XYZ file of C-alpha atoms in Angstrom:
420
model
C 0.000 0.000 0.000
C 1.507 3.329 -1.082
C 1.824 6.319 1.195
C -0.714 8.221 -0.902
C -3.351 5.600 -0.117
C -2.650 5.978 3.596
C -2.873 9.760 3.285
C -6.124 9.566 1.310
C -7.718 7.192 3.840
C -6.634 9.353 6.782
C -8.033 12.430 5.035
C -11.372 10.753 4.323
C -11.713 9.612 7.947
C -10.755 13.086 9.128
C -13.277 14.810 6.843
C -16.029 12.453 7.987
C -15.082 13.066 11.643
C -15.194 16.846 11.085
C -18.595 16.567 9.469
C -19.928 14.276 12.201
C -18.581 16.615 14.865
C -20.166 19.689 13.307
C -23.512 17.918 13.011
C -23.287 17.120 16.737
C -22.419 20.770 17.400
C -25.541 21.803 15.509
C -27.583 19.209 17.408
C -26.306 20.667 20.675
C -27.467 24.130 19.611
C -30.844 22.684 18.576
C -31.237 21.042 21.993
C -30.426 24.329 23.690
C -32.999 26.203 21.587
C -35.627 23.506 22.203
C -35.076 23.681 25.979
C -35.390 27.474 25.890
C -38.583 27.274 23.810
C -40.178 24.798 26.259
C -39.446 27.009 29.257
C -40.692 30.121 27.466
C -43.941 28.376 26.515
C -44.472 27.416 30.164
C -44.188 31.052 31.193
C -40.911 30.614 33.074
C -39.574 34.147 32.696
C -36.765 33.559 35.187
C -35.266 30.752 33.153
C -31.704 31.488 32.042
C -30.533 29.225 29.197
C -27.337 27.317 29.869
C -24.287 27.755 27.715
C -24.117 25.300 24.834
C -20.970 23.840 26.438
C -23.151 22.254 29.145
C -24.747 19.910 26.605
C -23.022 16.549 26.213
C -23.846 16.359 22.508
C -21.909 19.579 21.900
C -18.921 18.358 23.953
C -18.735 15.106 21.997
C -19.057 17.050 18.761
C -16.107 19.316 19.562
C -13.974 16.236 20.277
C -14.810 14.703 16.890
C -14.214 18.067 15.232
C -10.759 18.407 16.831
C -9.816 14.805 16.066
C -10.852 15.209 12.432
C -8.704 18.313 12.053
C -5.710 16.455 13.508
C -6.223 13.569 11.077
C -6.502 15.938 8.117
C -3.287 17.640 9.210
C -1.494 14.270 9.393
C -2.774 13.222 5.967
C -0.903 16.017 4.203
C 2.395 14.350 5.091
C 1.513 11.265 3.036
C -0.310 12.433 -0.110
C -0.373 15.198 -2.721
C -2.116 18.457 -1.799
C -4.132 18.541 -5.024
C -5.549 15.089 -4.291
C -6.407 15.772 -0.651
C -7.920 19.201 -1.343
C -10.338 17.611 -3.806
C -11.076 14.695 -1.462
C -12.410 17.170 1.090
C -15.677 17.092 -0.853
C -16.309 13.608 0.563
C -17.782 15.303 3.628
C -20.787 16.312 1.511
C -21.566 12.624 1.076
C -21.230 11.848 4.773
C -23.280 14.939 5.589
C -26.323 13.410 3.915
C -26.155 10.325 6.119
C -25.633 12.381 9.270
C -28.388 14.836 8.363
C -30.791 11.932 7.812
C -29.904 9.759 10.851
C -28.666 12.331 13.395
C -30.668 15.487 12.587
C -33.741 13.706 11.103
C -33.657 15.794 7.924
C -35.448 14.844 4.704
C -33.151 14.100 1.753
C -34.430 15.525 -1.538
C -33.858 14.165 -5.041
C -31.739 17.220 -5.864
C -29.392 16.421 -2.977
C -29.092 12.790 -4.114
C -28.219 13.895 -7.669
C -25.627 16.344 -6.321
C -24.109 13.614 -4.153
C -23.864 11.303 -7.160
C -21.883 13.951 -9.050
C -19.546 14.396 -6.069
C -18.989 10.642 -5.685
C -18.167 10.128 -9.358
C -15.993 13.241 -9.322
C -13.967 11.866 -6.423
C -13.581 8.519 -8.191
C -12.019 10.323 -11.162
C -9.820 12.466 -8.905
C -8.486 9.509 -6.918
C -7.982 7.317 -9.982
C -6.176 9.904 -12.099
C -4.699 12.223 -9.451
C -1.101 12.503 -8.275
C -0.129 9.281 -6.479
C 3.331 10.384 -5.402
C 4.106 11.278 -1.791
C 7.712 12.504 -1.497
C 9.092 13.821 1.790
C 10.825 17.185 1.350
C 13.652 18.560 3.435
C 13.427 22.165 4.688
C 16.075 23.142 2.147
C 13.948 21.725 -0.675
C 10.845 23.515 0.596
C 12.721 26.821 0.767
C 14.127 26.300 -2.746
C 10.620 25.767 -4.150
C 9.707 29.337 -3.242
C 12.268 30.587 -5.751
C 11.031 28.304 -8.516
C 10.193 30.399 -11.591
C 6.802 28.747 -12.144
C 5.791 29.332 -8.524
C 6.963 32.957 -8.647
C 4.861 33.559 -11.769
C 1.916 31.837 -10.109
C 2.247 34.083 -7.039
C 2.369 37.165 -9.254
C -0.785 36.048 -11.061
C -2.434 35.302 -7.699
C -1.638 38.811 -6.474
C -3.161 40.220 -9.666
C -6.307 38.091 -9.249
C -6.702 39.191 -5.617
C -6.090 42.878 -6.420
C -8.436 42.864 -9.414
C -11.287 41.140 -7.566
C -10.802 43.346 -4.527
C -11.068 46.372 -6.827
C -14.275 44.943 -8.326
C -15.681 44.377 -4.861
C -14.912 47.928 -3.721
C -16.348 49.332 -6.949
C -19.516 47.315 -6.429
C -19.775 48.559 -2.843
C -19.580 52.150 -4.052
C -22.179 51.618 -6.779
C -24.607 49.913 -4.383
C -24.179 52.495 -1.618
C -24.710 55.387 -4.063
C -27.610 53.776 -5.927
C -31.137 54.632 -4.836
C -32.605 51.860 -6.982
C -32.176 48.109 -7.041
C -28.874 46.981 -8.547
C -28.817 44.848 -11.665
C -28.077 41.145 -12.014
C -24.436 41.855 -12.825
C -23.535 43.324 -9.433
C -25.787 40.897 -7.547
C -23.566 38.151 -8.940
C -20.211 39.923 -9.204
C -20.063 41.244 -5.633
C -20.221 37.848 -3.847
C -18.119 36.273 -6.614
C -15.243 38.732 -6.178
C -15.531 38.420 -2.389
C -15.270 34.620 -2.586
C -12.337 34.738 -5.020
C -10.270 36.985 -2.733
C -11.157 34.831 0.283
C -10.331 31.535 -1.437
C -7.117 32.759 -3.100
C -5.581 33.891 0.192
C -7.306 31.516 2.601
C -6.430 28.360 0.663
C -2.721 29.149 1.158
C -3.238 27.811 4.687
C -3.419 24.343 3.121
C 0.040 24.816 1.569
C 1.543 25.858 4.901
C -0.280 23.030 6.702
C 1.228 20.490 4.291
C 4.690 21.998 4.793
C 4.289 21.776 8.583
C 3.019 18.205 8.352
C 5.977 17.302 6.157
C 8.474 18.793 8.645
C 6.733 17.067 11.541
C 7.124 13.745 9.738
C 10.849 14.469 9.293
C 11.149 15.369 12.980
C 9.533 12.080 14.041
C 12.094 10.193 11.962
C 14.912 12.202 13.640
C 16.001 13.733 10.343
C 15.083 17.320 11.160
C 15.199 19.669 14.138
C 11.704 21.158 14.357
C 12.919 24.314 16.116
C 14.106 26.626 13.339
C 13.274 30.007 11.840
C 11.644 28.348 8.823
C 9.288 26.285 10.993
C 8.120 29.259 13.002
C 7.724 31.335 9.840
C 5.465 28.658 8.329
C 3.438 28.458 11.562
C 2.948 32.230 11.537
C 1.897 32.216 7.880
C -0.499 29.339 8.526
C -2.172 31.153 11.422
C -2.475 34.380 9.406
C -3.987 32.782 6.292
C -6.239 30.445 8.302
C -7.459 33.344 10.449
C -8.109 35.428 7.338
C -10.132 32.588 5.800
C -12.251 32.021 8.910
C -12.987 35.739 9.335
C -13.934 36.153 5.664
C -16.069 33.007 5.772
C -18.121 34.250 8.716
C -18.346 37.812 7.428
C -19.334 36.715 3.917
C -22.255 34.715 5.298
C -23.558 37.809 7.064
C -23.283 39.988 3.951
C -24.668 37.775 1.188
C -27.425 35.249 0.672
C -26.206 31.710 1.249
C -27.841 30.467 -1.951
C -24.963 31.956 -3.963
C -22.075 32.653 -1.584
C -21.937 29.084 -0.196
C -21.028 27.275 -3.451
C -18.769 30.186 -4.461
C -16.804 29.858 -1.223
C -16.495 26.104 -1.578
C -15.487 26.114 -5.242
C -12.973 28.971 -4.803
C -11.358 27.278 -1.788
C -11.023 23.931 -3.576
C -9.829 25.394 -6.878
C -7.062 27.517 -5.373
C -5.991 24.754 -2.960
C -5.511 22.394 -5.907
C -3.730 25.008 -8.051
C -1.334 26.021 -5.271
C -0.354 22.406 -4.612
C 0.011 21.762 -8.334
C 2.458 24.622 -8.783
C 4.439 24.710 -5.518
C 5.034 20.963 -5.222
C 5.195 20.603 -9.030
C 2.548 17.900 -8.948
C 1.722 18.596 -12.591
C 4.921 16.870 -13.720
C 3.369 13.389 -13.441
C 0.292 14.279 -15.503
C -0.087 13.284 -19.127
C -2.920 14.344 -21.446
C -5.313 11.596 -20.344
C -4.791 12.244 -16.626
C -5.236 15.993 -17.092
C -8.539 15.481 -18.914
C -9.861 13.013 -16.345
C -8.712 15.117 -13.392
C -10.389 18.229 -14.821
C -13.519 16.170 -15.495
C -13.507 14.989 -11.885
C -13.152 18.564 -10.633
C -16.044 19.617 -12.869
C -18.261 16.869 -11.430
C -17.380 17.906 -7.878
C -18.018 21.603 -8.545
C -21.328 20.802 -10.257
C -22.388 18.708 -7.276
C -21.430 21.503 -4.870
C -23.470 24.004 -6.893
C -26.510 21.736 -6.718
C -26.144 21.555 -2.944
C -26.712 25.312 -2.571
C -29.496 26.104 -0.055
C -33.003 26.159 -1.461
C -34.064 29.643 -2.584
C -37.545 29.534 -1.068
C -36.250 28.298 2.262
C -33.584 30.946 2.336
C -36.145 33.660 1.624
C -38.455 32.382 4.367
C -35.665 32.403 6.900
C -34.508 35.844 5.903
C -38.052 37.189 5.984
C -38.866 35.716 9.387
C -35.803 37.264 10.967
C -35.905 40.620 9.132
C -37.018 42.559 12.203
C -34.381 40.943 14.393
C -31.680 41.589 11.786
C -32.724 45.247 11.521
C -32.427 45.694 15.277
C -29.002 44.044 15.280
C -27.851 46.188 12.382
C -29.070 49.409 14.011
C -27.277 48.555 17.225
C -24.044 47.619 15.504
C -24.151 50.518 13.090
C -24.623 52.803 16.079
C -21.550 51.337 17.715
C -19.635 51.698 14.467
C -20.583 55.384 14.240
C -19.464 55.935 17.827
C -16.119 54.332 17.068
C -15.708 56.461 13.959
C -16.599 59.625 15.886
C -14.072 58.739 18.535
C -11.405 58.229 15.889
C -12.234 61.440 14.014
C -12.475 63.670 17.079
C -9.149 62.520 18.395
C -6.008 64.050 17.028
C -3.897 61.286 18.486
C -2.558 58.708 16.067
C -2.259 56.198 18.911
C -5.953 56.510 19.731
C -6.907 55.955 16.102
C -4.741 52.834 15.965
C -6.327 51.524 19.158
C -9.831 51.961 17.712
C -8.914 50.054 14.553
C -7.124 47.349 16.539
C -10.224 46.943 18.703
C -12.354 46.342 15.615
C -9.920 43.728 14.307
C -9.845 41.927 17.665
C -13.652 41.932 17.850
C -13.814 40.404 14.378
C -11.232 37.764 15.281
C -13.032 36.907 18.522
C -16.381 36.569 16.761
C -14.874 34.423 13.999
C -13.163 32.078 16.470
C -16.306 31.769 18.600
C -18.443 30.992 15.572
C -15.895 28.539 14.198
C -15.951 26.518 17.421
C -19.728 26.600 17.731
C -19.666 28.934 20.743
C -22.023 31.557 19.299
C -25.787 31.666 19.232
C -25.554 30.546 15.623
C -22.910 28.288 14.152
C -21.604 27.465 10.724
C -22.015 23.811 9.864
C -18.286 23.252 9.504
C -15.287 25.482 9.722
C -12.111 23.496 9.322
C -9.313 25.270 7.493
C -8.102 21.876 6.251
C -11.399 20.702 4.784
C -13.932 22.320 2.517
C -16.247 24.700 4.389
C -19.829 23.481 4.657
C -21.894 26.433 5.760
C -25.556 26.742 6.600
C -27.922 29.384 5.241
C -28.967 30.476 8.723
C -25.962 32.275 10.123
C -26.723 35.606 11.748
C -24.446 35.527 14.766
C -21.545 37.380 13.143
C -21.907 40.664 11.315
C -19.177 42.619 9.631
C -18.324 45.383 12.081
C -16.741 47.546 9.432
C -19.631 47.270 6.950
C -23.121 48.708 6.791
C -25.365 45.824 5.811
C -28.213 48.130 4.775
C -26.471 48.761 1.457
C -26.553 45.011 0.747
C -30.339 44.728 1.086
C -30.806 44.253 -2.684
C -28.488 41.233 -2.465
C -30.769 39.370 -0.054
C -34.120 39.487 -1.854
C -36.162 37.029 -3.820
C -34.518 38.341 -7.013
C -31.950 35.553 -6.567
C -34.360 33.297 -8.412
C -33.832 35.386 -11.548
C -30.130 34.516 -11.746
């Protein structure tokens, strides 16, 4: 049995464990809400709901979630990044079983068709993907950063990020200055450019995770001293890119309708994870014409299946409509706080005070993202591993972008999505 098979199996088990854990996290939140609803219906006004951490289901879920992340981290030491990044979609298959047996959800025909596409896509990816699993020394990893192909790829990645960020800012300006509903172009382009920037930078965490896993494997075989400047640099880069991805993931869900942003996030993350591994580790060298065609076909099947798994439009509209009043109150409160912060920064002539205000906003965002990622908020995303594809629910209102006014995105969360 080759090392790549071991890595693939570990990754599959890890992805399933992450998905199972996040379903248990969601079940813990559901139990907490059900207990609160029962006490409210009985007229118990003095009832104070317990923290979700007091529920055993949630505690077991966080253990599975942590174990799955550890397994996914280990898997990168044994198999190609392009293969493992694509295999992360296997959690969509396991999610159907867990949703049916654990959460008692009804499985629609559309979901079954989407799962079939994902399964066949993974069969193509595993059969025709990169089956090599070399162990690189730190010197080899450092040398790969100066490889001409990788340098050109990084330059193109910077251009893609800058261009899409410019599109996003332009769209923000147009929407904020427009008194009428925006057209289909900006309703699609704004979340698309947001997802591209998030996936291009956030997926780099997978590259750094594979490098760390590779060095850890060398350390265990006594061929490398883990304590070095390169190791700590990779750890720092991993934390920065992973933190960026988690913050953008949570903030994007609060800004855009899940029916479009969810598959965009998932496809962008997978695509850039595969491309980065292809170029940095030069995994493309083992591909001939047939393997390239089959691998691209497998990716297409997976992306098509992910697109079909987007939340149902009517359900999304119902949820958004039922919580419109609550969202408006939250937005007014947070916008008021934002205006107070801005006033404080403008009235003060001190540069230090201005920096403190901005740092406070960043820390609040980071705290909210971490809490949501671990299922500690009132709402939780369905999965938030930086080493597996993000599976996010359409009902995520616990985190709002502090630096953004959501009122200008109202046209992006209407029933007009059905016209796309």
